Structures are given as structure tokens and as C-alpha cells.
Amino acid sequence: MSPISSNAILGAALLLLVSSCAAHAPVVDLGYAQYEGVVDTDLDVTKFLGIRYAAPPTGDLRWRAPTAPSKLHGIQQAAIDPPQCIQGSNFPIPTNPLIPQSEDCLFLSVYSPALNSTRPLPTIVWIHGGGYVWGSASEYNGTEIVVESNRQVVVVVIQYRLGLFGFLAGKEVKDGGAPNAGLLDQDFALRWVNQNIRKFGGDPDKVAIWGESAGAGSVIQQVIAHNGKTEPQLFRAAITSSTYLPPQYRYSDQVPQKLFNNISAQARCADANALECLRAVDSTLLQEINENVILASFFGTTTFGPVVDGSFIAQSPTDALEQGLVNGDILLSVTNAHEGTIFVNQSEEFDIAQYAQQLFPLFGAKEGEAVASTYRSLGFSLEQADAIMGEALFICPTYVLLDAFRNQSYKGEYAVGSALHGSDVFYYFPSFTFPGTELSFNNTAFIDGFADGFLSFAVNLDPNDKLQPTVTPTWPKWSSTGAVEMVFNRTEAGDLSIVANPTSPGLLNRCEFWKSLRNLTAQ
């Protein structure tokens, strides 16, 4: 056969193949837009990457609540990851340099194994972490969760405004915009799921929201939104991995107001109608200011985060949780044994009283000394600082959240090896990357048991009603009077160890100590 004939036949075959794929490419009509997804035929999962769920939050919409997107004509391709929201960080982050950053970033991605199923599936909405200043949908491959669940869930991964763009507060923002714009983006995305997920094979009445770090902190915010009276109900289950609760001031308190004034001055907007002026500033300059503020943050913190705005977040998280004012019916929370370590300068010696005052700006000498006294028995000053950071901002807020669900919650701990913050994410998102952490226990039975706990809970509201047989024993519910949690670990010999253990009384006592200081920690 001649080369010309071979090339002609090959070209015809490729054209036929492309035409065939195009003919079978799934298209979902959302009313305001039609999106064409991509089928992973090997894994039998259809993915729609970069669906716009809100209008671009630019120009006059900067620092306002999200609004519905305009109608898009023609079929939109949903085959590549969306632009990231503008990023910032004071330590190395796994942001993909190949994906552009943009203010126009209110997109989500959907992964479905059941696009044409007559039986809608439970849906997991993943909220990424990153200290409220970095992170994106592109870091998390929802197909991995779909496959791990034996194709029994639909997965949605959302993006929300970050840093200065999502969490600028102050009286001016309250009067002329939205202080918690990033949280309102999340709420808007959840409402999109409620209205549209059936078109992707998901069940809007069986939604679980799940986040890690600031994503888990975001879960807290959605749980207490509207004092626990969000309408309609947007999720039935909440899952937190490494719950994060930094100081959360009232929008007009000294700290957020001073931050607004500082940003206005850097943007040369201090002498005008500051918010109106800031809306006219080029995003490149705002991105530079955002980075400057974050780089100047106290070690291990990021400055930006949610505030008490008096409407969406009506009161402090601890106050709302203690009153049981929660959205959702049931909770699963998992922490890592050493949450604080990566957020503490490991080459420094600490004056613990001073360290506590730097971590919580409203502390005086009295509170600093109380913290030093409470943690004095926990080793050298570095070990004390690690414990303070981990317990005050991650672990103790988790127990407040657990109690709020009134015996309808489960608690777990990941304790393998160093068990650093973020170490657990690899077990349910294997392709995830985070500096300084790795998959530390490559044991199939352990991995299956750990991941199945989350997924069985998301599907069946009970980690004991397993999607697949695992070695995990019966997981008891959490209660303040029966403080038991499932500990995922390995033995010195390298064997897996998954056991239900009582929570340390010493830890719970220290958490009560932090709760007593909540007016000054602003949590």
C-alpha cells in the first residue's frame, strides 16, 4: 500500500473517531449556558471542568455578594481547569503555575459516574483549603473520590474569592459591599448545586460538604450561617479534615478596620470614597498589595479570613456552636496528631507567653502567662508552641463543633508518623501535592479503611454502614460524656492500627481553657 493511501486511510479513521467522540460528548443545559463535558472511558466518569456559577466579581461587583451569570450563547467546552482565584502565601504552595490567576474565577467542576442514571446519587461538595489566601479546584481530581466510592457519589469542587478579594472587611465594606465575599461565593455555589446537580446525576437532598484546613473552616462557617437557619437546606452532612478557626473579629473591630485602612493607603485610596476607589484600582496592584499583607503576617498565619458580619455570620462561631445553631444533620471530623508543627518556625526558641500574645493580638500579659502555665508541662518551648498552634486553631475548635451536633457526630484522628497538617489528604486525593508532606503509610487495607470512613459517611451518614468491607472496627459516635474517637495509626512493627480510643482528658481540659478565652481569641 502506498504512503499516500496509508495516510488517507489513517486520516479518515481519525476523523471518524473524532466525529464519534463529539457525537457522544455529553452536554448539560443549565438554562443560562450549555456545557459539554469529557468522558473518561477508562474510569467511566464524566467531568465538567470550569462551569461558571456566578458572574465575574470584577469592577463594581468587586467585594459584593455574588450574582447570577449572564446567559452564554453556544455550547461551552468544559474540558480544562478554570483560572485560579488570585493567590497569595507566605510559604511555598502547590499552586499550578500553568493555570492562570484571575479575579474572574467563580467556577466549579463536576465529576459524575451517573449522568444518565434514573437514580440520583449522593453528592460531595469539596471546599479547598489554603488559609483563605490560596487554593483552587485544579489541585483536586474529583474522579479519585468517585472511583474510591465505587462510583456511588457525584463530586463537585468549588472555587471562591481569596485573600484581599474575598475577605476584605471594615465598616466601608459592610456599608457598600460584602465583608465575607468568599463565604458568600461558597453559599452561592451550594445553591447552584441545590438547583442543578440533578442534571449531573446528583441528589440535591443528599449533599455532604467536605473541606480541609481553611476548607474545613469554611464548613464551620456554612454550618453556622444565618444562625443555623439557612433556607433551603443546602446540605445534610458536614465533614471537616483539620478544622481551622483563626481569630474571627467583628467586621468593624480594630484589627479588620486597621487592615482596610492600610490597604486603602497602599492603593492611594485613603482620601477618597475608599471602597469606590478600590473598586477602580487595577487588579495587578491589588494582587501586589494582597501579597505584601500576607507576607507580613505572623509566622504560620495569613491575616485574611472570615469576620462576624452580623447577617450571614451573625455571631462568633464558638457562641453559635455552643447554642447548637447549626445547618446540617450530622458531622464527621478528623484531625491530625500534629496540626501545628508546619505553622511554627522550627528553628526558633520561644518565650511562650510572648508567642501567645503574637498569635492572638487581643491578649495581654495576663493571658500570655496563662497560656505559658497551661502548656509548661508539654516539653521544650518549641513543642509547646507546636501544641498551642495546633490545639488553639485546629484541634480544640473541632471539639466545639462536635459538641454542637448534640451526639450526632463522629471524631477521628490521623496519627501515622509525623501526622502533620495536610498529611491525610493523600489518602482520598492521591494526586494531591503539598510541601513537606507525603503518603506516609502505603498500606492498602489502611488506605481503604481511612478513605471509606469519609465516603460511607457521605453516602449513608454512618461510617459503619460501609461502601466496601474494611478493617476499621465499629466507629462510635462522639459525645462530651463518652469522648471516644477512631485513631488511624500504625505500630512500630509497621502493621496497621485502627482503634477507637478515649480522647485525652488533658487535651479536653486544655480545650476548655481555650474556650474560656474565646472573647480574646475572637473565635
PDB file of N, CA and C in Angstrom, residues 272-305:
ATOM      1  N   ALA A 272     -10.211  59.334  49.477  1.00  0.00           N
ATOM      2  CA  ALA A 272     -11.420  59.376  48.656  1.00  0.00           C
ATOM      3  C   ALA A 272     -12.497  58.510  49.291  1.00  0.00           C
ATOM      4  N   ASN A 273     -13.605  58.298  48.551  1.00  0.00           N
ATOM      5  CA  ASN A 273     -14.532  57.252  48.954  1.00  0.00           C
ATOM      6  C   ASN A 273     -13.772  55.957  48.769  1.00  0.00           C
ATOM      7  N   ALA A 274     -13.250  55.431  49.887  1.00  0.00           N
ATOM      8  CA  ALA A 274     -12.217  54.399  49.799  1.00  0.00           C
ATOM      9  C   ALA A 274     -12.671  53.160  49.028  1.00  0.00           C
ATOM     10  N   LEU A 275     -13.868  52.648  49.316  1.00  0.00           N
ATOM     11  CA  LEU A 275     -14.304  51.420  48.668  1.00  0.00           C
ATOM     12  C   LEU A 275     -14.539  51.644  47.177  1.00  0.00           C
ATOM     13  N   GLU A 276     -15.164  52.763  46.829  1.00  0.00           N
ATOM     14  CA  GLU A 276     -15.393  53.071  45.421  1.00  0.00           C
ATOM     15  C   GLU A 276     -14.053  53.212  44.686  1.00  0.00           C
ATOM     16  N   CYS A 277     -13.103  53.851  45.354  1.00  0.00           N
ATOM     17  CA  CYS A 277     -11.768  54.000  44.781  1.00  0.00           C
ATOM     18  C   CYS A 277     -11.097  52.643  44.581  1.00  0.00           C
ATOM     19  N   LEU A 278     -11.197  51.775  45.588  1.00  0.00           N
ATOM     20  CA  LEU A 278     -10.575  50.450  45.496  1.00  0.00           C
ATOM     21  C   LEU A 278     -11.176  49.621  44.368  1.00  0.00           C
ATOM     22  N   ARG A 279     -12.452  49.807  44.095  1.00  0.00           N
ATOM     23  CA  ARG A 279     -13.089  49.053  43.012  1.00  0.00           C
ATOM     24  C   ARG A 279     -12.543  49.478  41.645  1.00  0.00           C
ATOM     25  N   ALA A 280     -11.970  50.674  41.579  1.00  0.00           N
ATOM     26  CA  ALA A 280     -11.428  51.157  40.310  1.00  0.00           C
ATOM     27  C   ALA A 280      -9.944  50.839  40.149  1.00  0.00           C
ATOM     28  N   VAL A 281      -9.316  50.315  41.207  1.00  0.00           N
ATOM     29  CA  VAL A 281      -7.887  50.013  41.154  1.00  0.00           C
ATOM     30  C   VAL A 281      -7.650  48.770  40.309  1.00  0.00           C
ATOM     31  N   ASP A 282      -6.583  48.786  39.516  1.00  0.00           N
ATOM     32  CA  ASP A 282      -6.253  47.640  38.690  1.00  0.00           C
ATOM     33  C   ASP A 282      -5.955  46.428  39.565  1.00  0.00           C
ATOM     34  N   SER A 283      -6.405  45.263  39.109  1.00  0.00           N
ATOM     35  CA  SER A 283      -6.241  44.058  39.914  1.00  0.00           C
ATOM     36  C   SER A 283      -4.774  43.699  40.130  1.00  0.00           C
ATOM     37  N   THR A 284      -3.892  44.122  39.225  1.00  0.00           N
ATOM     38  CA  THR A 284      -2.461  43.828  39.384  1.00  0.00           C
ATOM     39  C   THR A 284      -1.909  44.505  40.629  1.00  0.00           C
ATOM     40  N   LEU A 285      -2.297  45.765  40.853  1.00  0.00           N
ATOM     41  CA  LEU A 285      -1.849  46.469  42.058  1.00  0.00           C
ATOM     42  C   LEU A 285      -2.454  45.830  43.300  1.00  0.00           C
ATOM     43  N   LEU A 286      -3.732  45.480  43.238  1.00  0.00           N
ATOM     44  CA  LEU A 286      -4.359  44.834  44.391  1.00  0.00           C
ATOM     45  C   LEU A 286      -3.703  43.486  44.687  1.00  0.00           C
ATOM     46  N   GLN A 287      -3.313  42.763  43.655  1.00  0.00           N
ATOM     47  CA  GLN A 287      -2.625  41.497  43.856  1.00  0.00           C
ATOM     48  C   GLN A 287      -1.290  41.723  44.564  1.00  0.00           C
ATOM     49  N   GLU A 288      -0.590  42.784  44.208  1.00  0.00           N
ATOM     50  CA  GLU A 288       0.681  43.116  44.859  1.00  0.00           C
ATOM     51  C   GLU A 288       0.460  43.472  46.325  1.00  0.00           C
ATOM     52  N   ILE A 289      -0.585  44.252  46.609  1.00  0.00           N
ATOM     53  CA  ILE A 289      -0.907  44.617  47.990  1.00  0.00           C
ATOM     54  C   ILE A 289      -1.297  43.375  48.788  1.00  0.00           C
ATOM     55  N   ASN A 290      -2.101  42.520  48.167  1.00  0.00           N
ATOM     56  CA  ASN A 290      -2.515  41.263  48.788  1.00  0.00           C
ATOM     57  C   ASN A 290      -1.289  40.459  49.223  1.00  0.00           C
ATOM     58  N   GLU A 291      -0.333  40.333  48.328  1.00  0.00           N
ATOM     59  CA  GLU A 291       0.884  39.578  48.626  1.00  0.00           C
ATOM     60  C   GLU A 291       1.677  40.233  49.756  1.00  0.00           C
ATOM     61  N   ASN A 292       1.768  41.562  49.737  1.00  0.00           N
ATOM     62  CA  ASN A 292       2.511  42.282  50.786  1.00  0.00           C
ATOM     63  C   ASN A 292       1.903  42.047  52.158  1.00  0.00           C
ATOM     64  N   VAL A 293       0.583  42.106  52.236  1.00  0.00           N
ATOM     65  CA  VAL A 293      -0.101  41.906  53.520  1.00  0.00           C
ATOM     66  C   VAL A 293       0.143  40.489  54.035  1.00  0.00           C
ATOM     67  N   ILE A 294       0.017  39.513  53.158  1.00  0.00           N
ATOM     68  CA  ILE A 294       0.179  38.116  53.574  1.00  0.00           C
ATOM     69  C   ILE A 294       1.617  37.843  53.998  1.00  0.00           C
ATOM     70  N   LEU A 295       2.587  38.382  53.256  1.00  0.00           N
ATOM     71  CA  LEU A 295       3.997  38.174  53.599  1.00  0.00           C
ATOM     72  C   LEU A 295       4.347  38.785  54.948  1.00  0.00           C
ATOM     73  N   ALA A 296       3.612  39.820  55.337  1.00  0.00           N
ATOM     74  CA  ALA A 296       3.877  40.486  56.613  1.00  0.00           C
ATOM     75  C   ALA A 296       3.152  39.822  57.784  1.00  0.00           C
ATOM     76  N   SER A 297       2.408  38.767  57.528  1.00  0.00           N
ATOM     77  CA  SER A 297       1.638  38.098  58.578  1.00  0.00           C
ATOM     78  C   SER A 297       2.560  37.421  59.583  1.00  0.00           C
ATOM     79  N   PHE A 298       2.069  37.251  60.799  1.00  0.00           N
ATOM     80  CA  PHE A 298       2.795  36.490  61.815  1.00  0.00           C
ATOM     81  C   PHE A 298       3.019  35.074  61.301  1.00  0.00           C
ATOM     82  N   PHE A 299       4.173  34.501  61.606  1.00  0.00           N
ATOM     83  CA  PHE A 299       4.569  33.204  61.055  1.00  0.00           C
ATOM     84  C   PHE A 299       3.456  32.157  61.240  1.00  0.00           C
ATOM     85  N   GLY A 300       3.101  31.520  60.138  1.00  0.00           N
ATOM     86  CA  GLY A 300       2.090  30.466  60.187  1.00  0.00           C
ATOM     87  C   GLY A 300       0.664  30.954  60.033  1.00  0.00           C
ATOM     88  N   THR A 301       0.467  32.274  59.923  1.00  0.00           N
ATOM     89  CA  THR A 301      -0.875  32.824  59.737  1.00  0.00           C
ATOM     90  C   THR A 301      -0.927  33.598  58.423  1.00  0.00           C
ATOM     91  N   THR A 302      -2.128  34.001  58.017  1.00  0.00           N
ATOM     92  CA  THR A 302      -2.281  34.620  56.701  1.00  0.00           C
ATOM     93  C   THR A 302      -3.059  35.930  56.707  1.00  0.00           C
ATOM     94  N   THR A 303      -3.436  36.433  57.859  1.00  0.00           N
ATOM     95  CA  THR A 303      -4.119  37.733  58.051  1.00  0.00           C
ATOM     96  C   THR A 303      -5.573  37.720  57.592  1.00  0.00           C
ATOM     97  N   PHE A 304      -5.853  37.286  56.368  1.00  0.00           N
ATOM     98  CA  PHE A 304      -7.216  37.336  55.849  1.00  0.00           C
ATOM     99  C   PHE A 304      -8.034  36.123  56.300  1.00  0.00           C
ATOM    100  N   GLY A 305      -9.325  36.348  56.497  1.00  0.00           N
ATOM    101  CA  GLY A 305     -10.226  35.274  56.882  1.00  0.00           C
ATOM    102  C   GLY A 305     -11.604  35.822  57.160  1.00  0.00           C
TER     103      GLY A 305
END
